[in-house]
PDB file of C-alpha atoms in Angstrom:
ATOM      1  CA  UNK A   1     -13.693   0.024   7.793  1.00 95.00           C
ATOM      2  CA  UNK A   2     -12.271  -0.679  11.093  1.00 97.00           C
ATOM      3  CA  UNK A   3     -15.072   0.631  13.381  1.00 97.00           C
ATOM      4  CA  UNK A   4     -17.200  -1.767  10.983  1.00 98.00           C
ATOM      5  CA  UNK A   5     -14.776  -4.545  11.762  1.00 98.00           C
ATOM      6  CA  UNK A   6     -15.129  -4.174  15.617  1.00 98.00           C
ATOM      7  CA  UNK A   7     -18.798  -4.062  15.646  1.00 98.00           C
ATOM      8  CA  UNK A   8     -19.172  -7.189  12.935  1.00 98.00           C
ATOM      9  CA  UNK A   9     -16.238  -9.006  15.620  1.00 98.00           C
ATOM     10  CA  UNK A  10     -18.395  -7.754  18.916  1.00 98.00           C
ATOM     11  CA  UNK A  11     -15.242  -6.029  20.207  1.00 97.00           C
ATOM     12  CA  UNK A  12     -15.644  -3.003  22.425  1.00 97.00           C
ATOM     13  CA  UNK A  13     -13.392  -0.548  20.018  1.00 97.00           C
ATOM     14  CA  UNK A  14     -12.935   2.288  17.961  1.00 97.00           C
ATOM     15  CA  UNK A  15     -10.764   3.615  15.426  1.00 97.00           C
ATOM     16  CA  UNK A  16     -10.266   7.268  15.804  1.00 95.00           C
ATOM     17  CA  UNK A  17      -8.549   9.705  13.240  1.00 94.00           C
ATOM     18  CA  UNK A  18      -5.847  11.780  15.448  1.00 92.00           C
ATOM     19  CA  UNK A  19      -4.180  14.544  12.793  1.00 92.00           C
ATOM     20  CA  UNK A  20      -1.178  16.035  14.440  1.00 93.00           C
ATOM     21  CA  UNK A  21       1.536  17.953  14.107  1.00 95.00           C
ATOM     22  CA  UNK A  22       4.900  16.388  14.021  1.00 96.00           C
ATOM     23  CA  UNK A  23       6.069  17.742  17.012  1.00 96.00           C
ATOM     24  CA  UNK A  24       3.342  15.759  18.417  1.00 96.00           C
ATOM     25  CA  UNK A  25       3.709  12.658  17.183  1.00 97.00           C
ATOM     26  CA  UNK A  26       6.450  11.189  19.682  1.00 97.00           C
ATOM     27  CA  UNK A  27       3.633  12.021  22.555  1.00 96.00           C
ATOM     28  CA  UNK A  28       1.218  10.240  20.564  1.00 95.00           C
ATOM     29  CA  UNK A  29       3.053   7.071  19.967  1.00 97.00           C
ATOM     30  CA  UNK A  30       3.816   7.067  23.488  1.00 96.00           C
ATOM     31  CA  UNK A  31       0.364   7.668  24.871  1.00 95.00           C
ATOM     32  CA  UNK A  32      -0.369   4.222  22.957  1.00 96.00           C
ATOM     33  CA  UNK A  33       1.797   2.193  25.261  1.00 96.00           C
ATOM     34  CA  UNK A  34      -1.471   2.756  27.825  1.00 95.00           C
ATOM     35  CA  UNK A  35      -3.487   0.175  28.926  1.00 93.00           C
ATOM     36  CA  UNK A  36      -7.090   0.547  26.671  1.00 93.00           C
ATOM     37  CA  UNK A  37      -4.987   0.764  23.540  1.00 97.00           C
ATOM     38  CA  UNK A  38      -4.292  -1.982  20.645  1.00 97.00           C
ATOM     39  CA  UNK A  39      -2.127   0.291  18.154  1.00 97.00           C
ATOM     40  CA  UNK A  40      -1.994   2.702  15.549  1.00 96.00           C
ATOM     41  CA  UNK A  41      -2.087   3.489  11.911  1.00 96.00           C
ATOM     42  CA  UNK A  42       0.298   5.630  10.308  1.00 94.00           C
ATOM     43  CA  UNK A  43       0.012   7.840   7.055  1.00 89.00           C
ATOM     44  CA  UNK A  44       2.749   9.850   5.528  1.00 81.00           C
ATOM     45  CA  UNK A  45       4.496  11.681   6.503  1.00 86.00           C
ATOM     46  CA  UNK A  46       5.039  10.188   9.860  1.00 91.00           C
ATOM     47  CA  UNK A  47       6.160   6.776   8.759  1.00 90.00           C
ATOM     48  CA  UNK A  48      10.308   6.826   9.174  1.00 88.00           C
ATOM     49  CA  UNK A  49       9.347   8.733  12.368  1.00 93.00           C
ATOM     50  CA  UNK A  50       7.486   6.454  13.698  1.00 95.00           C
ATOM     51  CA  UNK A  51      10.012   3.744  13.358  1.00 94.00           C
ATOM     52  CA  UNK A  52      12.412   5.236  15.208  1.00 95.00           C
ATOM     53  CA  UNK A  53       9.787   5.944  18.237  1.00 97.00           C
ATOM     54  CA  UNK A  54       8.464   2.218  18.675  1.00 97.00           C
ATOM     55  CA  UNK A  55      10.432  -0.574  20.215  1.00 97.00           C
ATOM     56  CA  UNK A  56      10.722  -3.272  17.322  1.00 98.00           C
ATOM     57  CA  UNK A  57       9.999  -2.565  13.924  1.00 98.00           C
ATOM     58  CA  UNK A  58       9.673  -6.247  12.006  1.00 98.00           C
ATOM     59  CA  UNK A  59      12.257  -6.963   8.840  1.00 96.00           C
ATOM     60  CA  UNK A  60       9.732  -6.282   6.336  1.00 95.00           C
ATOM     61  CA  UNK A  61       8.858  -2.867   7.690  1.00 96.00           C
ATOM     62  CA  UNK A  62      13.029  -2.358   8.187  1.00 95.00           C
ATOM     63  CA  UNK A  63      13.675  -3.509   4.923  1.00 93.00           C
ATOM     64  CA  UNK A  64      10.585  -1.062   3.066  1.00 92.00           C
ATOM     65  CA  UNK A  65      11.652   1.819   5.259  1.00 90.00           C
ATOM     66  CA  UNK A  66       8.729   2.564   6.693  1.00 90.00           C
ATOM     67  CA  UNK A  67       5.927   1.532   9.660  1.00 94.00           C
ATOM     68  CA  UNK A  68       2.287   2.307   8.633  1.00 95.00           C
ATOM     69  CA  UNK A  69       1.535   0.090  11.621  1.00 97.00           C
ATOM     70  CA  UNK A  70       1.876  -0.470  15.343  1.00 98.00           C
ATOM     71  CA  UNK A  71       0.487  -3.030  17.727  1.00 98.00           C
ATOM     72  CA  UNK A  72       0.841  -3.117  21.317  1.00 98.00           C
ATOM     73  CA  UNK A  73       1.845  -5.741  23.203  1.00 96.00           C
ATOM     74  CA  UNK A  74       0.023  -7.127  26.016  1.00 94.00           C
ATOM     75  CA  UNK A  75       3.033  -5.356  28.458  1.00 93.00           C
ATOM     76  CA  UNK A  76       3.128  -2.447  26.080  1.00 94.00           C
ATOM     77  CA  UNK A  77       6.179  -2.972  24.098  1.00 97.00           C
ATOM     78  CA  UNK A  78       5.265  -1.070  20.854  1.00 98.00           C
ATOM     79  CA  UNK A  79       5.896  -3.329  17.574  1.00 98.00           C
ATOM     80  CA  UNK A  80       5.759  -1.554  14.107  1.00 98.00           C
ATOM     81  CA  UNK A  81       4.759  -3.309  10.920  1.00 98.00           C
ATOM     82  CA  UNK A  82       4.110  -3.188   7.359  1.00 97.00           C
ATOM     83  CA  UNK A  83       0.951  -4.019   5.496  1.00 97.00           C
ATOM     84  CA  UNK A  84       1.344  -2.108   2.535  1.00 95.00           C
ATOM     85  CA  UNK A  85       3.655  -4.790   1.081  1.00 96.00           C
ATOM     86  CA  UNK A  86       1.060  -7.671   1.154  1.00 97.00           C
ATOM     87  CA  UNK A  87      -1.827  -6.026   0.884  1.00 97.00           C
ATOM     88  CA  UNK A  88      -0.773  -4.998  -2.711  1.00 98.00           C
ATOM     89  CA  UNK A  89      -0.061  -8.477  -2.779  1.00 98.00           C
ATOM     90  CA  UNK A  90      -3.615  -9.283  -2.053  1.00 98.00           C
ATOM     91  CA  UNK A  91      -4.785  -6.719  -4.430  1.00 97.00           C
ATOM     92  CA  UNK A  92      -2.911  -6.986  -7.393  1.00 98.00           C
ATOM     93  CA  UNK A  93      -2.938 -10.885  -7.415  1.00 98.00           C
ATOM     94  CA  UNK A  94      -6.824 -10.649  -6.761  1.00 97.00           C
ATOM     95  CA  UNK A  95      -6.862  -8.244 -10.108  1.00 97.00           C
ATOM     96  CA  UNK A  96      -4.457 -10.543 -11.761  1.00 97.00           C
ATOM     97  CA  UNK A  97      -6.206 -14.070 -11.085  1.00 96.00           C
ATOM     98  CA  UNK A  98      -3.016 -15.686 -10.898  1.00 95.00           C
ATOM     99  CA  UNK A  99      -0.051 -15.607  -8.620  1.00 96.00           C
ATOM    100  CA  UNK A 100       2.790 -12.693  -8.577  1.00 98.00           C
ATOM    101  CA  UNK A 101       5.342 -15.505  -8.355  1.00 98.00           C
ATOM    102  CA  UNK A 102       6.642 -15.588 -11.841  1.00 98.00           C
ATOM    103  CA  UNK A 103       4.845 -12.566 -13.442  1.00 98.00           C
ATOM    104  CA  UNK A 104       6.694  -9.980 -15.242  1.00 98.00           C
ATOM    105  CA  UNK A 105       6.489  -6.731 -13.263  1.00 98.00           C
ATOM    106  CA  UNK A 106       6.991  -2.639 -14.462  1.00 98.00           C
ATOM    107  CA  UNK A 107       6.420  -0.242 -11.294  1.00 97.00           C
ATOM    108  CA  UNK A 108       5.867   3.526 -11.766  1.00 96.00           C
ATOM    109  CA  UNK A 109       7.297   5.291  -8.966  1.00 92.00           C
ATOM    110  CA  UNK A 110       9.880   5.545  -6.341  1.00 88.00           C
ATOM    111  CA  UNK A 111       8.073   6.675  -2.980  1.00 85.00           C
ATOM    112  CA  UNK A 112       7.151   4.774   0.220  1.00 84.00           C
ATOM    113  CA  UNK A 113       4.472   2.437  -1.776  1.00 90.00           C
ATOM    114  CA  UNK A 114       6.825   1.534  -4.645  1.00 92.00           C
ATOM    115  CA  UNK A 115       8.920   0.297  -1.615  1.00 92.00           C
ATOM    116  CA  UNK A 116       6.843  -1.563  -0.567  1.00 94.00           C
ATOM    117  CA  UNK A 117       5.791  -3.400  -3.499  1.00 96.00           C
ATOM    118  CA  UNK A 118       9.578  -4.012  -4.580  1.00 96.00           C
ATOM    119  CA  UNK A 119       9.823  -5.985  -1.126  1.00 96.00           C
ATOM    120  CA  UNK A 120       6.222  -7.835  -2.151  1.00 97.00           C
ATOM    121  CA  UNK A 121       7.400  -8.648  -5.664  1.00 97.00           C
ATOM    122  CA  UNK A 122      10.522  -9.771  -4.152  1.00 95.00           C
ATOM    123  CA  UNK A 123       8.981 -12.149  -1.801  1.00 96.00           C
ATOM    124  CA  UNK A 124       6.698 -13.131  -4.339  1.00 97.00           C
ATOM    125  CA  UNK A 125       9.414 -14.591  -6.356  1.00 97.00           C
ATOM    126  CA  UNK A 126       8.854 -12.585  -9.760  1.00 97.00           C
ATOM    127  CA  UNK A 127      10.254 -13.435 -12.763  1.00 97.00           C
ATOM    128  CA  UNK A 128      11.457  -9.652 -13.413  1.00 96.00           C
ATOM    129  CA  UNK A 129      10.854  -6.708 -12.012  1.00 97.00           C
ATOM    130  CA  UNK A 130      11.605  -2.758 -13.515  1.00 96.00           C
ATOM    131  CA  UNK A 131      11.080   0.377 -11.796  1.00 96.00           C
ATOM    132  CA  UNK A 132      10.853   3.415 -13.710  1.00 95.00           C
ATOM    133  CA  UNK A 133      10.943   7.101 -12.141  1.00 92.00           C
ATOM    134  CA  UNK A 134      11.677  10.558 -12.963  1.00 86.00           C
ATOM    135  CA  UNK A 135      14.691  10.612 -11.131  1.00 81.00           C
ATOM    136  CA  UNK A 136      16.728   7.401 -11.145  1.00 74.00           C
ATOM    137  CA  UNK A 137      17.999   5.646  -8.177  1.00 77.00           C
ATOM    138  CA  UNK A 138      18.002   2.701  -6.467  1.00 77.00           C
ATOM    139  CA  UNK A 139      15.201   0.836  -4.013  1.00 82.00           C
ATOM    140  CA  UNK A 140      16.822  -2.299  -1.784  1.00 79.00           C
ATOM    141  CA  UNK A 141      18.709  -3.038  -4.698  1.00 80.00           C
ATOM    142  CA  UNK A 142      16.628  -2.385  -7.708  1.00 88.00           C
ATOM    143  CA  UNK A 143      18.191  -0.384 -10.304  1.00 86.00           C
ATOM    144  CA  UNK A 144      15.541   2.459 -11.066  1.00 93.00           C
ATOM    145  CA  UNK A 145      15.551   3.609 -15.097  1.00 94.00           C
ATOM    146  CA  UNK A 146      14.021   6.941 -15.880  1.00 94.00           C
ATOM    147  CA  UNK A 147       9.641   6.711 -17.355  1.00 93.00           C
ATOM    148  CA  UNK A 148      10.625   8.096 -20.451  1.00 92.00           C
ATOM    149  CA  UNK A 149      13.693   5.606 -21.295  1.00 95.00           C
ATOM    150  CA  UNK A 150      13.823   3.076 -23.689  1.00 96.00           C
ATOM    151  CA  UNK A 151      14.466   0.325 -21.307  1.00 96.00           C
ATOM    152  CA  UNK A 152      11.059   1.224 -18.943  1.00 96.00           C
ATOM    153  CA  UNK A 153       9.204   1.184 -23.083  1.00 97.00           C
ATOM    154  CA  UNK A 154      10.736  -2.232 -23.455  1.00 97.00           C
ATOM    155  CA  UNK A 155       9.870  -3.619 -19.962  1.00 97.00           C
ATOM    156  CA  UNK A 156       6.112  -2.289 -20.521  1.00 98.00           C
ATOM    157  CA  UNK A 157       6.078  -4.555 -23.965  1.00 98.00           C
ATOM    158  CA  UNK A 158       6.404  -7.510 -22.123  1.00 98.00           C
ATOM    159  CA  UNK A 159       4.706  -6.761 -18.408  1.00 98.00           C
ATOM    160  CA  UNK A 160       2.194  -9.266 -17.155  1.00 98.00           C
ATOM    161  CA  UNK A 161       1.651  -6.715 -14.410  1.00 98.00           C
ATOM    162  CA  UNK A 162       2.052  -2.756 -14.462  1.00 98.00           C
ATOM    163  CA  UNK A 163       1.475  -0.512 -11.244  1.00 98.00           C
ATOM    164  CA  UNK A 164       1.475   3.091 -11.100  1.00 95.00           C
ATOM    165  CA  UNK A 165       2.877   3.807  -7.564  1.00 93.00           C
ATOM    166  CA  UNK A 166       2.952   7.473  -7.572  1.00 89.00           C
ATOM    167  CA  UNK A 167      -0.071   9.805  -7.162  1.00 79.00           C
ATOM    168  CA  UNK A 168      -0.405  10.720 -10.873  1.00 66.00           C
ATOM    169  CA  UNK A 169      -4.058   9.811 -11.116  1.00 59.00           C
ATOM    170  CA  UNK A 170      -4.898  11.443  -7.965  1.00 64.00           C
ATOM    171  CA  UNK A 171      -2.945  14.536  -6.691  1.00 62.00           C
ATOM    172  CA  UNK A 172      -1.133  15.320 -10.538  1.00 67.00           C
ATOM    173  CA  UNK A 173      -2.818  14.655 -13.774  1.00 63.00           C
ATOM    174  CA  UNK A 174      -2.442  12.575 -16.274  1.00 70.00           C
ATOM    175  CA  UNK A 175      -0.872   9.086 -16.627  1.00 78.00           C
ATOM    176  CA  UNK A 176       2.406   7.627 -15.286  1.00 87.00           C
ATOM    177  CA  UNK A 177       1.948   4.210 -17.794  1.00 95.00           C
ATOM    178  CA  UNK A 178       1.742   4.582 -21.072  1.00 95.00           C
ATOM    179  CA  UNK A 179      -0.813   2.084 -21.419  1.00 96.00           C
ATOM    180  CA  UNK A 180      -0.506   1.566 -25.671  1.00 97.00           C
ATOM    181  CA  UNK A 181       2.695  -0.002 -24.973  1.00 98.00           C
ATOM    182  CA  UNK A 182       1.272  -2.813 -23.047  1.00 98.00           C
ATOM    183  CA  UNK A 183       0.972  -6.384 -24.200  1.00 98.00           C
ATOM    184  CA  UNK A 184      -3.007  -6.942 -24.387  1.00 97.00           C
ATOM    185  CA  UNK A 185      -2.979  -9.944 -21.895  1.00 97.00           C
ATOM    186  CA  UNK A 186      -1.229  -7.425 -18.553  1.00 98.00           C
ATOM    187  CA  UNK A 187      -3.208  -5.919 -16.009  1.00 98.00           C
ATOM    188  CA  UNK A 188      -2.827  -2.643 -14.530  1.00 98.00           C
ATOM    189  CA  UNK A 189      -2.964  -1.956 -11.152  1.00 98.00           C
ATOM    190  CA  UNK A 190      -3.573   1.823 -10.146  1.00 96.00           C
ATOM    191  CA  UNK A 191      -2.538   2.082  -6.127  1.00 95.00           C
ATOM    192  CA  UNK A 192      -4.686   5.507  -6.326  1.00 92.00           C
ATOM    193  CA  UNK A 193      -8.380   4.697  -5.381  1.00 92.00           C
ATOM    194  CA  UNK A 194      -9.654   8.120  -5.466  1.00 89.00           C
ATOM    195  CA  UNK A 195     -11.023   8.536  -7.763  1.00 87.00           C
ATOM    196  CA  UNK A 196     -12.596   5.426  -8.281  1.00 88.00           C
ATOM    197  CA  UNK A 197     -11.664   5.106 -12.208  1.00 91.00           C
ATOM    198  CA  UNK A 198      -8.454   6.912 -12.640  1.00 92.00           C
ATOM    199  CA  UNK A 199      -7.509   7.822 -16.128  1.00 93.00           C
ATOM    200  CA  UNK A 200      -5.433   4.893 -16.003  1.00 95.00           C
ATOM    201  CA  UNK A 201      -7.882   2.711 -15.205  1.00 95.00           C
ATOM    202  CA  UNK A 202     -10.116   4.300 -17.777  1.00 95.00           C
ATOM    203  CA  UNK A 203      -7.616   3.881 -20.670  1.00 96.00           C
ATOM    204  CA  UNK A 204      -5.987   0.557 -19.510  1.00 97.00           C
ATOM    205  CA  UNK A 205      -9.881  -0.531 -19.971  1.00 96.00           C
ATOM    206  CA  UNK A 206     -10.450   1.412 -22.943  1.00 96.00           C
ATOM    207  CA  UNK A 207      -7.945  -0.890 -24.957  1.00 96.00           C
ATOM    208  CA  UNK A 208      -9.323  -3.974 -23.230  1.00 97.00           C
ATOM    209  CA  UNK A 209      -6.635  -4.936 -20.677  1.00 97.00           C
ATOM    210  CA  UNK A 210      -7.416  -6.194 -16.999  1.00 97.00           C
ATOM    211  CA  UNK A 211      -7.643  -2.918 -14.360  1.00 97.00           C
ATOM    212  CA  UNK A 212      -7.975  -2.476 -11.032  1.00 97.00           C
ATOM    213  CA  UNK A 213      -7.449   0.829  -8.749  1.00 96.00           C
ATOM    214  CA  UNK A 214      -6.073   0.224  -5.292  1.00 96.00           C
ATOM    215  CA  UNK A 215      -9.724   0.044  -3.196  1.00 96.00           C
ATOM    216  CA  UNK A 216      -8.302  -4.056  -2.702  1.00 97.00           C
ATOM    217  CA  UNK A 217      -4.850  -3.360  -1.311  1.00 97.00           C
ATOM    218  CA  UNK A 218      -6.348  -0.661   0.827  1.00 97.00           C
ATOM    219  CA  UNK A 219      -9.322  -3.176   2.224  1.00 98.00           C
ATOM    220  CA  UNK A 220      -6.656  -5.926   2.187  1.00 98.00           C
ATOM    221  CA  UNK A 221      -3.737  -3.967   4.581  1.00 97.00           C
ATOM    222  CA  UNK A 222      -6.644  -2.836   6.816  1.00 97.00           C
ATOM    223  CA  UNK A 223      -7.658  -6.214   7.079  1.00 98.00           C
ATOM    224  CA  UNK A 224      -4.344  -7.332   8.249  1.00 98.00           C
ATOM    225  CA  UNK A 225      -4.025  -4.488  10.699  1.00 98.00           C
ATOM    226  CA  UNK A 226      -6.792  -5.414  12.215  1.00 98.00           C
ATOM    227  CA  UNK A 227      -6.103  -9.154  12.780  1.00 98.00           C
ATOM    228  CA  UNK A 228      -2.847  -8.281  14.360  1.00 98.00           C
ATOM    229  CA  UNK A 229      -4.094  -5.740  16.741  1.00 98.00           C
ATOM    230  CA  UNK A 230      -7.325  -8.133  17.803  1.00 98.00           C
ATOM    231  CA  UNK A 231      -6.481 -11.371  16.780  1.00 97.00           C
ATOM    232  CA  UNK A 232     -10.067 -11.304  14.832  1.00 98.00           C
ATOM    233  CA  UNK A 233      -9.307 -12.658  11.086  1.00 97.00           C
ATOM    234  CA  UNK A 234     -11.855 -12.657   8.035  1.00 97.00           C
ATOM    235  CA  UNK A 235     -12.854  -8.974   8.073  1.00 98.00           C
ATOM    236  CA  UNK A 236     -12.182  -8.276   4.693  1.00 98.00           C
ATOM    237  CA  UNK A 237     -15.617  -8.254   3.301  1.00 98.00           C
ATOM    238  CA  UNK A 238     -16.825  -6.291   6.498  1.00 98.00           C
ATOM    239  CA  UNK A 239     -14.544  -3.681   5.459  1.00 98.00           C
ATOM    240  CA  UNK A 240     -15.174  -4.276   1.950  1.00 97.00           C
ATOM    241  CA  UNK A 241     -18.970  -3.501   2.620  1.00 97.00           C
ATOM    242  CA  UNK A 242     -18.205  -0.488   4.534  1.00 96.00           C
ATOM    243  CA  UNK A 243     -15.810   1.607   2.900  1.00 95.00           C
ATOM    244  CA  UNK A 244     -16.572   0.773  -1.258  1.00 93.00           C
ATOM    245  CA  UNK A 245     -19.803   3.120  -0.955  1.00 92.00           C
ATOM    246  CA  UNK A 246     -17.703   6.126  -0.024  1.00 89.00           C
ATOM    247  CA  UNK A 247     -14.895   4.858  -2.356  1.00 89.00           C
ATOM    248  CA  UNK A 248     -18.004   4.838  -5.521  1.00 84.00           C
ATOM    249  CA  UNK A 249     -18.752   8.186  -4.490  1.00 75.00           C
ATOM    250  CA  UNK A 250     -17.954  10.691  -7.206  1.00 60.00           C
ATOM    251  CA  UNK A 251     -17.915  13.709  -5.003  1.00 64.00           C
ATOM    252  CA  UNK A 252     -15.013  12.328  -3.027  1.00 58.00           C
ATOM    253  CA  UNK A 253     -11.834  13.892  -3.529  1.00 50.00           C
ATOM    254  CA  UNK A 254      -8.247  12.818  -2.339  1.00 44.00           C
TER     255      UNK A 254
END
């Protein structure tokens, strides 16, 4: 996606995978205060490290508890970010047709992504918001319920929106939504996107509801990534065009 982006922008830059160990990862992040660099992306499980290695990390990436992005500064200050929180934004609202603000909203899952999609929903302005998990706790506030409670059932019942943030889907079988309880005008919104059509995809459209997997938030956070370490906007459908192929591909596996 983002080597697409800096050919389709005419930039002279490349976007190189760089899997290390963690007791690597503070000379990393370091080497990327050099002159020649723009920033980094971060996966899991380096994201609370890196936080603590860069110079700033923004409020919405303080607040989510996690950096899955860093730009350098022209002086090279290191600044990390967030763009998990509105690229589900982008996503879900895209799969939605009509604006978070408002909508009813049942999240499945706890981790770094369910984080990040409380602070979304939160900015958004929903109307409600319930987050169910296997083990209950809190996230910035947000009172977590166990799946299998009554009050997550109840919630479902009356969701305009329900995501499955956990890797059920993907890395574990099965389903984290019990999509039969769901009124028949939500949409569900899978964050997996390998596989392509998740079982809950599959059975969200087998009863006829809206569904979407989570190929738009990841096109949609890359997008913003890329504007903040170029300054190049409208690479979406670049990125789109590059990475859905792969994504289609059956023989891809997480």
């Amino acid at each position: 996606m983002h080597n697409a982006a800096f050919a389709a922008a005419g930039i002279d830059g490349r976007y190189e995978l760089m899997e290390i160990d963690e007791e690597n990862v503070a000379g990393a992040v370091a080497a990327a205060r050099s002159e020649g660099w723009l920033g980094l992306g971060v996966t899991a499980p380096y994201k609370q490290l890196v936080a603590s290695l860069v110079d700033e990390v923004e409020a919405d990436a303080r607040e989510i508890g996690a950096v899955n992005n860093v730009v350098r500064t022209r002086d090279g200050r290191l600044i990390g970010f967030n763009t998990d929180a509105p690229g589900f934004r982008v996503g879900a609202e895209k799969a939605m047709a009509f604006p978070l603000t408002g909508a009813k909203v049942v999240v499945a899952g706890a981790g770094g992504v369910a984080r990040a999609i409380v602070h979304a929903c939160r900015v958004a302005g929903v109307a409600s918001l319930t987050v169910g998990n296997r083990s209950p706790r809190q996230i910035n506030g947000v009172r977590i319920v166990p799946l299998d409670s009554n009050e997550f059932v109840l919630a479902l019942q009356e969701a305009d929106l329900a995501v499955n943030a956990t890797t059920v889907g993907m890395i574990d079988a099965g389903m984290s939504i019990p999509v039969e309880e769901l009124p028949p005008t939500a949409t569900v919104f899978d964050c997996v996107y390998v596989p392509a059509e998740t079982p809950l995809v599959a059975a969200a459209g087998a009863r006829g509801l809206s569904a979407a997997n989570g190929s738009e938030m990841l096109i949609a956070q890359a997008a913003i990534a890329f504007e903040r370490w170029t300054g190049v906007s409208g690479m979406a459908d670049v990125m789109r065009a590059a990475v859905m192929p792969l994504l289609a591909d059956p023989t891809v596996t997480a």
